[in-house]
Amino acid sequence: APVPSDEDEGDQDASSPGASFDMGQVRSGLTDGERRIAASFRRTGAEVEEEQAPLAALQKTVTTGKVLIAARTTLLEHGGQPLEGLCIDVNKELDTLAVGCRNGCLMLLSTGALKIMSVVDLDQRPDAPKGGGGAVTAVQYRPNTSGGTQNVALVAQGESIMQVHTTTGQILSTRCEKGNKINALQLRPGKSGSALATAGNDTVVRVYDEATGQLSSTLDHGDEVETSGHSNAVYALAWGESPQLLVSGGWDRSIKVWDLRIQRSVRSVYGPYICGQALSIRGDRLLTGSWRHKEPLQQWDLGTCKLMTNMPYYQPELEACMLYNAGFGRGTLDGMAYAGGSGKRPSVKLFQATGEAVGTLLLPSPVSAIAQAVATRGAKTRSLFICCTDRVVALEH
């Protein structure tokens, strides 16, 4: 994962997408219904940024919980050479992990023994997109569908989004976002098809119809009075329970809430410094993980964008774990939250979704990404798969 610097906090320049955006023209083109939707999200009055549901004093003091132990670990290497892992996902059958690496490889491992099954070098594939190559920055499995191609992963590499058949390594299709380095993918399954959201360095959030590959939304602005688009690289995306609600965050220290019905941001959260997939939604709560030592893990009300709870994450600045990943648990992990990152003390922490610390897994190398095995509540184990820069770790709780 990239290490942010102060130079990365600049505003949108004249060459950025949306720089020539004419808000007056857009306002005059809104229908009455769209104006009502936009007005329903507008903030009113002065809002003081203080916790609406702070933890009790005793809960705040318990920041580590019990010591957690890794169930299995596998070093990332191929042909005797180490690989650097950047992203990870587990398929819906819960038997295979896909790990994207900095050298352009996609590594497949079994979830049971974390055995390396195969490595696909995307740069060397004859069907690789021309002018592509480089680090694999995001990966997400598509759900298997009856009659469709099975075992397909969506892979971001440079400015390309590829559908990769993980069984054969074949690249089934490619779409290109010219001039953009893609940092995040987020697939939203739906009854009438799937929507794929992407985001990256050009600050624009895009939404595609995954079945047809057609671009359906380009999200780069708000009303330019109370809301706006992003002004720096975007690193995280999360779909809300409403199919029209999408949230994004990145280096501009802001979270944007997008309404796809009017294709613009309708609310913002200011403060979180998002540098990886560190956004998650559970009901009306939004979880953010920031790359900073103080109050890095926070819960917000998705409807009002007010700060609800600072999770118990006290840590000295020189020994901090700077968060790249955070998420609410699903399936057997429902009712929990997790977070992990880099720094002097790389670790993954588990919490109750209500805020109480459950436990901490200390790790020897930085955490790049975390995937959870979304099993039903009847499953015997609750698993997280942690992609560190040099290894994959299974945590069963």
mmCIF file of C-alpha atoms in Angstrom:
data_model
loop_
_atom_site.group_PDB
_atom_site.id
_atom_site.type_symbol
_atom_site.label_atom_id
_atom_site.label_comp_id
_atom_site.label_asym_id
_atom_site.label_seq_id
_atom_site.Cartn_x
_atom_site.Cartn_y
_atom_site.Cartn_z
ATOM 1 C CA ALA A 1 0.000 0.000 0.000
ATOM 2 C CA PRO A 2 1.287 3.508 -0.741
ATOM 3 C CA VAL A 3 2.734 5.639 2.045
ATOM 4 C CA PRO A 4 1.068 9.065 2.070
ATOM 5 C CA SER A 5 3.038 12.288 2.272
ATOM 6 C CA ASP A 6 2.151 15.947 2.747
ATOM 7 C CA GLU A 7 2.652 16.455 -0.983
ATOM 8 C CA ASP A 8 -0.327 14.199 -1.634
ATOM 9 C CA GLU A 9 -2.792 16.582 -0.018
ATOM 10 C CA GLY A 10 -3.083 19.100 -2.860
ATOM 11 C CA ASP A 11 -6.350 20.365 -4.271
ATOM 12 C CA GLN A 12 -7.818 19.642 -7.667
ATOM 13 C CA ASP A 13 -5.909 21.454 -10.436
ATOM 14 C CA ALA A 14 -7.153 22.725 -13.783
ATOM 15 C CA SER A 15 -6.364 19.434 -15.515
ATOM 16 C CA SER A 16 -8.328 17.303 -13.040
ATOM 17 C CA PRO A 17 -11.658 15.709 -13.989
ATOM 18 C CA GLY A 18 -14.471 18.002 -12.915
ATOM 19 C CA ALA A 19 -12.296 21.145 -12.878
ATOM 20 C CA SER A 20 -14.433 22.720 -15.614
ATOM 21 C CA PHE A 21 -17.679 21.608 -13.955
ATOM 22 C CA ASP A 22 -20.460 24.230 -14.337
ATOM 23 C CA MET A 23 -22.686 23.988 -11.243
ATOM 24 C CA GLY A 24 -25.123 26.581 -12.573
ATOM 25 C CA GLN A 25 -25.768 24.506 -15.644
ATOM 26 C CA VAL A 26 -26.355 21.382 -13.548
ATOM 27 C CA ARG A 27 -28.731 23.153 -11.146
ATOM 28 C CA SER A 28 -30.831 24.455 -14.000
ATOM 29 C CA GLY A 29 -31.032 20.922 -15.399
ATOM 30 C CA LEU A 30 -32.308 19.289 -12.212
ATOM 31 C CA THR A 31 -35.861 18.074 -12.104
ATOM 32 C CA ASP A 32 -38.079 18.972 -9.143
ATOM 33 C CA GLY A 33 -37.700 15.416 -7.857
ATOM 34 C CA GLU A 34 -33.896 15.603 -8.022
ATOM 35 C CA ARG A 35 -33.934 18.926 -6.157
ATOM 36 C CA ARG A 36 -36.024 17.342 -3.384
ATOM 37 C CA ILE A 37 -33.561 14.435 -3.132
ATOM 38 C CA ALA A 38 -30.590 16.806 -2.889
ATOM 39 C CA ALA A 39 -32.358 18.997 -0.317
ATOM 40 C CA SER A 40 -33.109 15.985 1.884
ATOM 41 C CA PHE A 41 -29.367 15.455 2.417
ATOM 42 C CA ARG A 42 -28.493 19.072 3.200
ATOM 43 C CA ARG A 43 -26.940 19.884 6.553
ATOM 44 C CA THR A 44 -28.717 22.502 8.648
ATOM 45 C CA GLY A 45 -27.233 24.639 11.389
ATOM 46 C CA ALA A 46 -23.842 24.468 13.026
ATOM 47 C CA GLU A 47 -22.680 20.958 13.746
ATOM 48 C CA VAL A 48 -20.057 20.448 16.425
ATOM 49 C CA GLU A 49 -17.886 17.397 15.736
ATOM 50 C CA GLU A 50 -18.167 15.533 18.998
ATOM 51 C CA GLU A 51 -19.029 11.929 19.771
ATOM 52 C CA GLN A 52 -22.756 11.269 19.845
ATOM 53 C CA ALA A 53 -22.369 7.823 21.438
ATOM 54 C CA PRO A 54 -19.018 7.742 23.282
ATOM 55 C CA LEU A 55 -17.836 4.595 25.003
ATOM 56 C CA ALA A 56 -17.851 4.368 28.765
ATOM 57 C CA ALA A 57 -14.588 5.353 30.448
ATOM 58 C CA LEU A 58 -13.738 1.733 31.305
ATOM 59 C CA GLN A 59 -14.328 0.584 27.740
ATOM 60 C CA LYS A 60 -11.964 3.261 26.419
ATOM 61 C CA THR A 61 -9.101 1.962 28.563
ATOM 62 C CA VAL A 62 -9.231 -1.584 27.115
ATOM 63 C CA THR A 63 -7.504 -1.054 23.763
ATOM 64 C CA THR A 64 -5.911 -4.443 23.034
ATOM 65 C CA GLY A 65 -8.190 -7.152 24.447
ATOM 66 C CA LYS A 66 -6.799 -10.660 24.561
ATOM 67 C CA VAL A 67 -3.770 -11.861 22.612
ATOM 68 C CA LEU A 68 -4.830 -13.502 19.334
ATOM 69 C CA ILE A 69 -2.784 -16.263 17.683
ATOM 70 C CA ALA A 70 -2.529 -16.894 13.940
ATOM 71 C CA ALA A 71 -3.990 -20.236 12.838
ATOM 72 C CA ARG A 72 -1.865 -20.582 9.674
ATOM 73 C CA THR A 73 0.805 -18.585 7.821
ATOM 74 C CA THR A 74 2.312 -18.850 4.328
ATOM 75 C CA LEU A 75 5.132 -16.729 2.924
ATOM 76 C CA LEU A 76 4.485 -15.103 -0.446
ATOM 77 C CA GLU A 77 7.114 -16.379 -2.866
ATOM 78 C CA HIS A 78 7.353 -17.810 -6.356
ATOM 79 C CA GLY A 79 10.321 -19.472 -8.016
ATOM 80 C CA GLY A 80 12.408 -18.824 -4.927
ATOM 81 C CA GLN A 81 11.718 -15.065 -5.118
ATOM 82 C CA PRO A 82 9.680 -13.157 -2.529
ATOM 83 C CA LEU A 83 6.490 -11.413 -3.637
ATOM 84 C CA GLU A 84 4.877 -8.353 -2.078
ATOM 85 C CA GLY A 85 1.149 -8.732 -1.431
ATOM 86 C CA LEU A 86 -1.094 -5.693 -1.899
ATOM 87 C CA CYS A 87 -4.679 -6.977 -1.972
ATOM 88 C CA ILE A 88 -6.683 -10.126 -1.208
ATOM 89 C CA ASP A 89 -10.130 -11.669 -1.622
ATOM 90 C CA VAL A 90 -11.745 -15.018 -0.888
ATOM 91 C CA ASN A 91 -14.178 -16.665 -3.296
ATOM 92 C CA LYS A 92 -17.816 -17.250 -2.353
ATOM 93 C CA GLU A 93 -17.207 -21.003 -1.964
ATOM 94 C CA LEU A 94 -14.622 -20.136 0.718
ATOM 95 C CA ASP A 95 -11.984 -22.495 -0.674
ATOM 96 C CA THR A 96 -9.650 -20.171 -2.616
ATOM 97 C CA LEU A 97 -7.820 -16.910 -1.923
ATOM 98 C CA ALA A 98 -6.636 -14.539 -4.640
ATOM 99 C CA VAL A 99 -3.694 -12.291 -3.712
ATOM 100 C CA GLY A 100 -2.601 -9.413 -5.941
ATOM 101 C CA CYS A 101 1.123 -8.636 -5.901
ATOM 102 C CA ARG A 102 3.268 -5.622 -6.699
ATOM 103 C CA ASN A 103 5.113 -7.412 -9.536
ATOM 104 C CA GLY A 104 1.889 -7.984 -11.501
ATOM 105 C CA CYS A 105 1.212 -11.544 -10.335
ATOM 106 C CA LEU A 106 -2.062 -12.970 -9.078
ATOM 107 C CA MET A 107 -1.414 -15.751 -6.556
ATOM 108 C CA LEU A 108 -4.051 -18.370 -5.700
ATOM 109 C CA LEU A 109 -3.990 -20.173 -2.352
ATOM 110 C CA SER A 110 -6.232 -22.717 -0.660
ATOM 111 C CA THR A 111 -8.044 -21.356 2.374
ATOM 112 C CA GLY A 112 -7.602 -24.617 4.318
ATOM 113 C CA ALA A 113 -3.819 -25.073 4.375
ATOM 114 C CA LEU A 114 -2.892 -21.721 2.754
ATOM 115 C CA LYS A 115 -1.118 -23.798 0.109
ATOM 116 C CA ILE A 116 -0.025 -21.892 -2.998
ATOM 117 C CA MET A 117 -1.931 -23.535 -5.859
ATOM 118 C CA SER A 118 -0.872 -21.383 -8.814
ATOM 119 C CA VAL A 119 0.567 -18.013 -9.790
ATOM 120 C CA VAL A 120 -0.703 -16.065 -12.811
ATOM 121 C CA ASP A 121 1.812 -13.553 -14.177
ATOM 122 C CA LEU A 122 -0.577 -11.070 -15.752
ATOM 123 C CA ASP A 123 2.219 -9.127 -17.458
ATOM 124 C CA GLN A 124 3.283 -12.216 -19.392
ATOM 125 C CA ARG A 125 -0.162 -13.292 -20.543
ATOM 126 C CA PRO A 126 -0.604 -13.114 -24.347
ATOM 127 C CA ASP A 127 -4.098 -11.708 -23.763
ATOM 128 C CA ALA A 128 -2.861 -8.974 -21.394
ATOM 129 C CA PRO A 129 -3.903 -5.407 -22.336
ATOM 130 C CA LYS A 130 -1.322 -3.419 -24.302
ATOM 131 C CA GLY A 131 0.439 -0.732 -22.307
ATOM 132 C CA GLY A 132 -0.700 -2.298 -19.051
ATOM 133 C CA GLY A 133 1.356 -4.013 -16.394
ATOM 134 C CA GLY A 134 2.560 -3.134 -12.942
ATOM 135 C CA ALA A 135 1.143 -3.743 -9.496
ATOM 136 C CA VAL A 136 -2.179 -5.491 -8.914
ATOM 137 C CA THR A 137 -3.906 -2.949 -6.682
ATOM 138 C CA ALA A 138 -7.352 -4.511 -6.168
ATOM 139 C CA VAL A 139 -9.007 -7.902 -6.582
ATOM 140 C CA GLN A 140 -12.555 -9.108 -5.998
ATOM 141 C CA TYR A 141 -14.238 -12.389 -6.914
ATOM 142 C CA ARG A 142 -17.442 -12.264 -8.916
ATOM 143 C CA PRO A 143 -20.226 -14.471 -7.535
ATOM 144 C CA ASN A 144 -20.655 -17.677 -9.538
ATOM 145 C CA THR A 145 -23.927 -17.691 -11.459
ATOM 146 C CA SER A 146 -25.861 -20.535 -13.054
ATOM 147 C CA GLY A 147 -24.858 -20.826 -16.696
ATOM 148 C CA GLY A 148 -22.079 -18.250 -16.390
ATOM 149 C CA THR A 149 -18.301 -18.661 -16.342
ATOM 150 C CA GLN A 150 -17.209 -19.840 -12.904
ATOM 151 C CA ASN A 151 -14.210 -18.710 -10.808
ATOM 152 C CA VAL A 152 -13.816 -15.213 -12.243
ATOM 153 C CA ALA A 153 -12.010 -12.437 -10.370
ATOM 154 C CA LEU A 154 -12.088 -8.728 -11.135
ATOM 155 C CA VAL A 155 -8.523 -7.426 -11.076
ATOM 156 C CA ALA A 156 -7.242 -3.827 -11.167
ATOM 157 C CA GLN A 157 -3.792 -3.283 -12.637
ATOM 158 C CA GLY A 158 -2.682 0.198 -13.624
ATOM 159 C CA GLU A 159 -5.507 1.748 -15.637
ATOM 160 C CA SER A 160 -7.047 -1.619 -16.539
ATOM 161 C CA ILE A 161 -9.867 -3.660 -15.002
ATOM 162 C CA MET A 162 -9.688 -7.289 -16.059
ATOM 163 C CA GLN A 163 -11.936 -10.297 -15.679
ATOM 164 C CA VAL A 164 -9.519 -13.150 -14.936
ATOM 165 C CA HIS A 165 -10.543 -16.799 -15.028
ATOM 166 C CA THR A 166 -8.608 -17.952 -11.983
ATOM 167 C CA THR A 167 -8.706 -21.651 -12.952
ATOM 168 C CA THR A 168 -6.856 -21.131 -16.262
ATOM 169 C CA GLY A 169 -5.362 -17.663 -15.818
ATOM 170 C CA GLN A 170 -7.117 -16.487 -18.992
ATOM 171 C CA ILE A 171 -8.023 -12.797 -19.212
ATOM 172 C CA LEU A 172 -11.649 -12.869 -20.349
ATOM 173 C CA SER A 173 -12.182 -9.154 -20.840
ATOM 174 C CA THR A 174 -10.536 -5.800 -20.194
ATOM 175 C CA ARG A 175 -11.777 -2.261 -19.791
ATOM 176 C CA CYS A 176 -9.489 0.767 -19.517
ATOM 177 C CA GLU A 177 -9.749 4.007 -17.561
ATOM 178 C CA LYS A 178 -7.203 5.980 -19.547
ATOM 179 C CA GLY A 179 -5.000 8.203 -17.423
ATOM 180 C CA ASN A 180 -6.235 6.741 -14.139
ATOM 181 C CA LYS A 181 -4.376 4.430 -11.757
ATOM 182 C CA ILE A 182 -7.155 2.332 -10.219
ATOM 183 C CA ASN A 183 -6.856 1.803 -6.469
ATOM 184 C CA ALA A 184 -10.233 0.326 -5.492
ATOM 185 C CA LEU A 185 -12.955 -1.959 -6.838
ATOM 186 C CA GLN A 186 -16.264 -2.718 -5.165
ATOM 187 C CA LEU A 187 -18.877 -5.009 -6.669
ATOM 188 C CA ARG A 188 -22.529 -4.669 -5.687
ATOM 189 C CA PRO A 189 -24.531 -7.811 -6.477
ATOM 190 C CA GLY A 190 -28.138 -7.175 -7.370
ATOM 191 C CA LYS A 191 -31.183 -9.147 -8.457
ATOM 192 C CA SER A 192 -31.231 -7.514 -11.884
ATOM 193 C CA GLY A 193 -27.467 -7.559 -12.428
ATOM 194 C CA SER A 194 -24.355 -6.242 -10.709
ATOM 195 C CA ALA A 195 -22.851 -2.777 -10.431
ATOM 196 C CA LEU A 196 -19.088 -2.298 -10.204
ATOM 197 C CA ALA A 197 -17.654 0.846 -8.619
ATOM 198 C CA THR A 198 -14.045 1.887 -9.264
ATOM 199 C CA ALA A 199 -11.858 4.710 -7.994
ATOM 200 C CA GLY A 200 -8.245 5.812 -8.226
ATOM 201 C CA ASN A 201 -5.742 8.604 -8.652
ATOM 202 C CA ASP A 202 -7.811 10.780 -10.994
ATOM 203 C CA THR A 203 -10.270 11.468 -8.100
ATOM 204 C CA VAL A 204 -13.326 10.259 -10.072
ATOM 205 C CA VAL A 205 -15.614 7.457 -8.854
ATOM 206 C CA ARG A 206 -17.110 5.434 -11.709
ATOM 207 C CA VAL A 207 -19.943 2.907 -11.708
ATOM 208 C CA TYR A 208 -20.331 0.257 -14.428
ATOM 209 C CA ASP A 209 -22.979 -2.261 -15.306
ATOM 210 C CA GLU A 210 -20.846 -5.326 -14.692
ATOM 211 C CA ALA A 211 -22.861 -7.539 -17.036
ATOM 212 C CA THR A 212 -22.431 -5.254 -20.069
ATOM 213 C CA GLY A 213 -19.320 -3.316 -19.094
ATOM 214 C CA GLN A 214 -21.121 -0.037 -19.834
ATOM 215 C CA LEU A 215 -20.282 3.043 -17.760
ATOM 216 C CA SER A 216 -23.449 4.159 -15.972
ATOM 217 C CA SER A 217 -22.241 6.891 -13.566
ATOM 218 C CA THR A 218 -19.301 9.293 -13.352
ATOM 219 C CA LEU A 219 -19.142 10.807 -9.871
ATOM 220 C CA ASP A 220 -16.863 13.829 -9.528
ATOM 221 C CA HIS A 221 -18.909 16.678 -8.033
ATOM 222 C CA GLY A 222 -21.517 17.762 -5.511
ATOM 223 C CA ASP A 223 -23.606 20.904 -5.391
ATOM 224 C CA GLU A 224 -20.336 22.897 -4.956
ATOM 225 C CA VAL A 225 -21.879 24.732 -1.998
ATOM 226 C CA GLU A 226 -22.126 22.125 0.735
ATOM 227 C CA THR A 227 -20.777 19.083 -1.105
ATOM 228 C CA SER A 228 -18.108 18.450 -3.710
ATOM 229 C CA GLY A 229 -16.177 15.704 -5.424
ATOM 230 C CA HIS A 230 -12.803 14.376 -4.296
ATOM 231 C CA SER A 231 -9.692 16.534 -4.689
ATOM 232 C CA ASN A 232 -7.092 13.776 -4.309
ATOM 233 C CA ALA A 233 -6.599 10.049 -4.884
ATOM 234 C CA VAL A 234 -9.430 7.725 -3.766
ATOM 235 C CA TYR A 235 -8.546 4.435 -2.044
ATOM 236 C CA ALA A 236 -11.757 2.973 -0.642
ATOM 237 C CA LEU A 237 -15.348 2.294 -1.678
ATOM 238 C CA ALA A 238 -18.357 0.865 0.153
ATOM 239 C CA TRP A 239 -21.919 0.206 -0.992
ATOM 240 C CA GLY A 240 -24.799 1.061 1.300
ATOM 241 C CA GLU A 241 -27.815 -1.141 1.884
ATOM 242 C CA SER A 242 -29.717 1.045 -0.563
ATOM 243 C CA PRO A 243 -28.574 0.160 -4.106
ATOM 244 C CA GLN A 244 -28.351 3.883 -4.889
ATOM 245 C CA LEU A 245 -25.938 4.715 -2.044
ATOM 246 C CA LEU A 246 -22.156 4.592 -2.500
ATOM 247 C CA VAL A 247 -19.433 5.904 -0.188
ATOM 248 C CA SER A 248 -15.813 6.743 -1.072
ATOM 249 C CA GLY A 249 -12.740 7.996 0.759
ATOM 250 C CA GLY A 250 -9.114 8.870 0.118
ATOM 251 C CA TRP A 251 -6.199 11.232 0.575
ATOM 252 C CA ASP A 252 -8.233 14.458 0.666
ATOM 253 C CA ARG A 253 -9.292 13.681 4.238
ATOM 254 C CA SER A 254 -12.946 13.434 3.339
ATOM 255 C CA ILE A 255 -15.607 10.764 2.874
ATOM 256 C CA LYS A 256 -18.145 11.362 0.112
ATOM 257 C CA VAL A 257 -21.666 9.931 0.211
ATOM 258 C CA TRP A 258 -22.997 9.587 -3.345
ATOM 259 C CA ASP A 259 -26.622 9.246 -4.449
ATOM 260 C CA LEU A 260 -26.668 7.514 -7.835
ATOM 261 C CA ARG A 261 -30.171 8.819 -8.563
ATOM 262 C CA ILE A 262 -28.792 12.336 -9.011
ATOM 263 C CA GLN A 263 -25.153 11.260 -9.607
ATOM 264 C CA ARG A 264 -23.467 13.614 -7.148
ATOM 265 C CA SER A 265 -22.249 13.700 -3.569
ATOM 266 C CA VAL A 266 -24.950 14.582 -1.078
ATOM 267 C CA ARG A 267 -23.036 14.422 2.197
ATOM 268 C CA SER A 268 -19.448 14.520 3.404
ATOM 269 C CA VAL A 269 -17.496 13.404 6.439
ATOM 270 C CA TYR A 270 -14.398 15.498 7.046
ATOM 271 C CA GLY A 271 -11.329 14.189 8.851
ATOM 272 C CA PRO A 272 -10.673 10.504 8.017
ATOM 273 C CA TYR A 273 -7.417 10.014 6.077
ATOM 274 C CA ILE A 274 -8.133 6.901 4.004
ATOM 275 C CA CYS A 275 -5.148 5.105 2.448
ATOM 276 C CA GLY A 276 -6.545 1.609 1.819
ATOM 277 C CA GLN A 277 -9.828 -0.291 1.890
ATOM 278 C CA ALA A 278 -10.822 1.203 5.242
ATOM 279 C CA LEU A 279 -14.516 1.956 4.731
ATOM 280 C CA SER A 280 -17.430 -0.256 5.731
ATOM 281 C CA ILE A 281 -21.189 0.126 6.187
ATOM 282 C CA ARG A 282 -23.449 -1.786 8.560
ATOM 283 C CA GLY A 283 -27.021 -0.566 8.689
ATOM 284 C CA ASP A 284 -26.908 3.154 9.438
ATOM 285 C CA ARG A 285 -23.294 3.081 10.675
ATOM 286 C CA LEU A 286 -20.166 3.943 8.689
ATOM 287 C CA LEU A 287 -16.771 2.659 9.878
ATOM 288 C CA THR A 288 -13.603 4.535 8.854
ATOM 289 C CA GLY A 289 -9.952 3.620 9.403
ATOM 290 C CA SER A 290 -7.418 6.456 9.100
ATOM 291 C CA TRP A 291 -3.661 6.367 8.485
ATOM 292 C CA ARG A 292 -2.802 8.205 11.721
ATOM 293 C CA HIS A 293 -1.958 7.379 15.303
ATOM 294 C CA LYS A 294 -4.714 9.329 17.097
ATOM 295 C CA GLU A 295 -8.335 8.182 16.909
ATOM 296 C CA PRO A 296 -7.757 6.145 13.746
ATOM 297 C CA LEU A 297 -10.911 4.003 13.976
ATOM 298 C CA GLN A 298 -14.269 5.777 14.075
ATOM 299 C CA GLN A 299 -17.958 5.129 13.581
ATOM 300 C CA TRP A 300 -20.231 7.695 11.958
ATOM 301 C CA ASP A 301 -23.968 7.983 11.445
ATOM 302 C CA LEU A 302 -24.486 7.429 7.728
ATOM 303 C CA GLY A 303 -27.634 9.535 7.588
ATOM 304 C CA THR A 304 -26.333 12.639 9.356
ATOM 305 C CA CYS A 305 -22.564 12.083 8.889
ATOM 306 C CA LYS A 306 -22.069 12.928 12.566
ATOM 307 C CA LEU A 307 -19.320 11.246 14.565
ATOM 308 C CA MET A 308 -20.827 8.578 16.796
ATOM 309 C CA THR A 309 -17.954 6.711 18.467
ATOM 310 C CA ASN A 310 -14.169 6.770 18.619
ATOM 311 C CA MET A 311 -13.179 3.112 18.918
ATOM 312 C CA PRO A 312 -10.619 2.289 21.690
ATOM 313 C CA TYR A 313 -7.351 2.571 19.755
ATOM 314 C CA TYR A 314 -5.008 4.463 22.053
ATOM 315 C CA GLN A 315 -1.372 4.162 20.948
ATOM 316 C CA PRO A 316 1.809 6.232 21.351
ATOM 317 C CA GLU A 317 2.699 8.059 18.128
ATOM 318 C CA LEU A 318 6.111 6.404 17.742
ATOM 319 C CA GLU A 319 4.650 2.902 18.210
ATOM 320 C CA ALA A 320 1.437 3.382 16.268
ATOM 321 C CA CYS A 321 -0.257 0.985 13.888
ATOM 322 C CA MET A 322 -1.365 3.183 10.995
ATOM 323 C CA LEU A 323 -4.542 1.749 9.494
ATOM 324 C CA TYR A 324 -4.870 0.620 5.886
ATOM 325 C CA ASN A 325 -7.903 -1.616 6.444
ATOM 326 C CA ALA A 326 -11.098 -1.590 8.478
ATOM 327 C CA GLY A 327 -14.436 -3.321 8.152
ATOM 328 C CA PHE A 328 -17.590 -4.524 9.834
ATOM 329 C CA GLY A 329 -17.893 -8.294 10.098
ATOM 330 C CA ARG A 330 -20.473 -10.245 8.102
ATOM 331 C CA GLY A 331 -21.871 -13.766 8.376
ATOM 332 C CA THR A 332 -20.273 -15.506 11.332
ATOM 333 C CA LEU A 333 -18.404 -12.269 12.120
ATOM 334 C CA ASP A 334 -21.616 -10.248 12.255
ATOM 335 C CA GLY A 335 -21.609 -7.941 15.249
ATOM 336 C CA MET A 336 -17.831 -7.432 15.084
ATOM 337 C CA ALA A 337 -15.368 -5.065 13.427
ATOM 338 C CA TYR A 338 -11.706 -5.374 12.492
ATOM 339 C CA ALA A 339 -8.803 -3.080 11.593
ATOM 340 C CA GLY A 340 -5.165 -3.521 10.587
ATOM 341 C CA GLY A 341 -2.220 -1.604 9.208
ATOM 342 C CA SER A 342 1.468 -0.781 9.210
ATOM 343 C CA GLY A 343 3.925 1.117 11.384
ATOM 344 C CA LYS A 344 6.155 0.255 14.321
ATOM 345 C CA ARG A 345 3.701 -2.387 15.581
ATOM 346 C CA PRO A 346 1.792 -3.950 12.648
ATOM 347 C CA SER A 347 -1.319 -5.680 13.922
ATOM 348 C CA VAL A 348 -4.939 -6.629 13.372
ATOM 349 C CA LYS A 349 -7.465 -5.822 16.066
ATOM 350 C CA LEU A 350 -10.949 -7.222 16.579
ATOM 351 C CA PHE A 351 -13.765 -5.277 18.238
ATOM 352 C CA GLN A 352 -17.386 -5.712 19.050
ATOM 353 C CA ALA A 353 -19.293 -3.518 16.602
ATOM 354 C CA THR A 354 -20.519 -1.607 19.650
ATOM 355 C CA GLY A 355 -16.916 -0.561 20.323
ATOM 356 C CA GLU A 356 -15.409 -2.919 22.908
ATOM 357 C CA ALA A 357 -11.935 -4.327 22.111
ATOM 358 C CA VAL A 358 -11.880 -8.134 21.710
ATOM 359 C CA GLY A 359 -8.278 -8.990 20.872
ATOM 360 C CA THR A 360 -5.070 -8.101 19.020
ATOM 361 C CA LEU A 361 -2.943 -10.147 16.618
ATOM 362 C CA LEU A 362 0.618 -8.795 16.405
ATOM 363 C CA LEU A 363 2.303 -9.342 13.043
ATOM 364 C CA PRO A 364 5.918 -9.210 11.805
ATOM 365 C CA SER A 365 5.172 -7.194 8.657
ATOM 366 C CA PRO A 366 2.730 -4.476 7.520
ATOM 367 C CA VAL A 367 -0.880 -5.373 6.766
ATOM 368 C CA SER A 368 -1.843 -4.485 3.188
ATOM 369 C CA ALA A 369 -5.373 -5.924 3.038
ATOM 370 C CA ILE A 370 -7.894 -8.117 4.890
ATOM 371 C CA ALA A 371 -10.556 -10.471 3.515
ATOM 372 C CA GLN A 372 -13.210 -12.246 5.537
ATOM 373 C CA ALA A 373 -14.753 -15.614 4.898
ATOM 374 C CA VAL A 374 -18.453 -14.801 4.885
ATOM 375 C CA ALA A 375 -19.833 -18.082 6.202
ATOM 376 C CA THR A 376 -23.274 -18.646 7.647
ATOM 377 C CA ARG A 377 -23.839 -18.400 11.363
ATOM 378 C CA GLY A 378 -23.824 -22.183 11.691
ATOM 379 C CA ALA A 379 -20.141 -22.421 10.712
ATOM 380 C CA LYS A 380 -17.731 -23.572 13.406
ATOM 381 C CA THR A 381 -15.034 -20.953 12.769
ATOM 382 C CA ARG A 382 -14.932 -17.248 11.985
ATOM 383 C CA SER A 383 -12.003 -16.494 9.696
ATOM 384 C CA LEU A 384 -10.100 -13.449 8.541
ATOM 385 C CA PHE A 385 -7.383 -13.760 5.887
ATOM 386 C CA ILE A 386 -4.711 -11.117 6.296
ATOM 387 C CA CYS A 387 -2.451 -10.106 3.419
ATOM 388 C CA CYS A 388 0.803 -8.761 4.808
ATOM 389 C CA THR A 389 3.530 -7.461 2.534
ATOM 390 C CA ASP A 390 5.413 -10.781 2.713
ATOM 391 C CA ARG A 391 2.885 -13.397 3.888
ATOM 392 C CA VAL A 392 -0.747 -14.443 4.202
ATOM 393 C CA VAL A 393 -2.079 -15.147 7.690
ATOM 394 C CA ALA A 394 -5.300 -16.911 8.685
ATOM 395 C CA LEU A 395 -6.932 -15.738 11.886
ATOM 396 C CA GLU A 396 -9.730 -17.873 13.333
ATOM 397 C CA HIS A 397 -11.720 -16.472 16.200
#
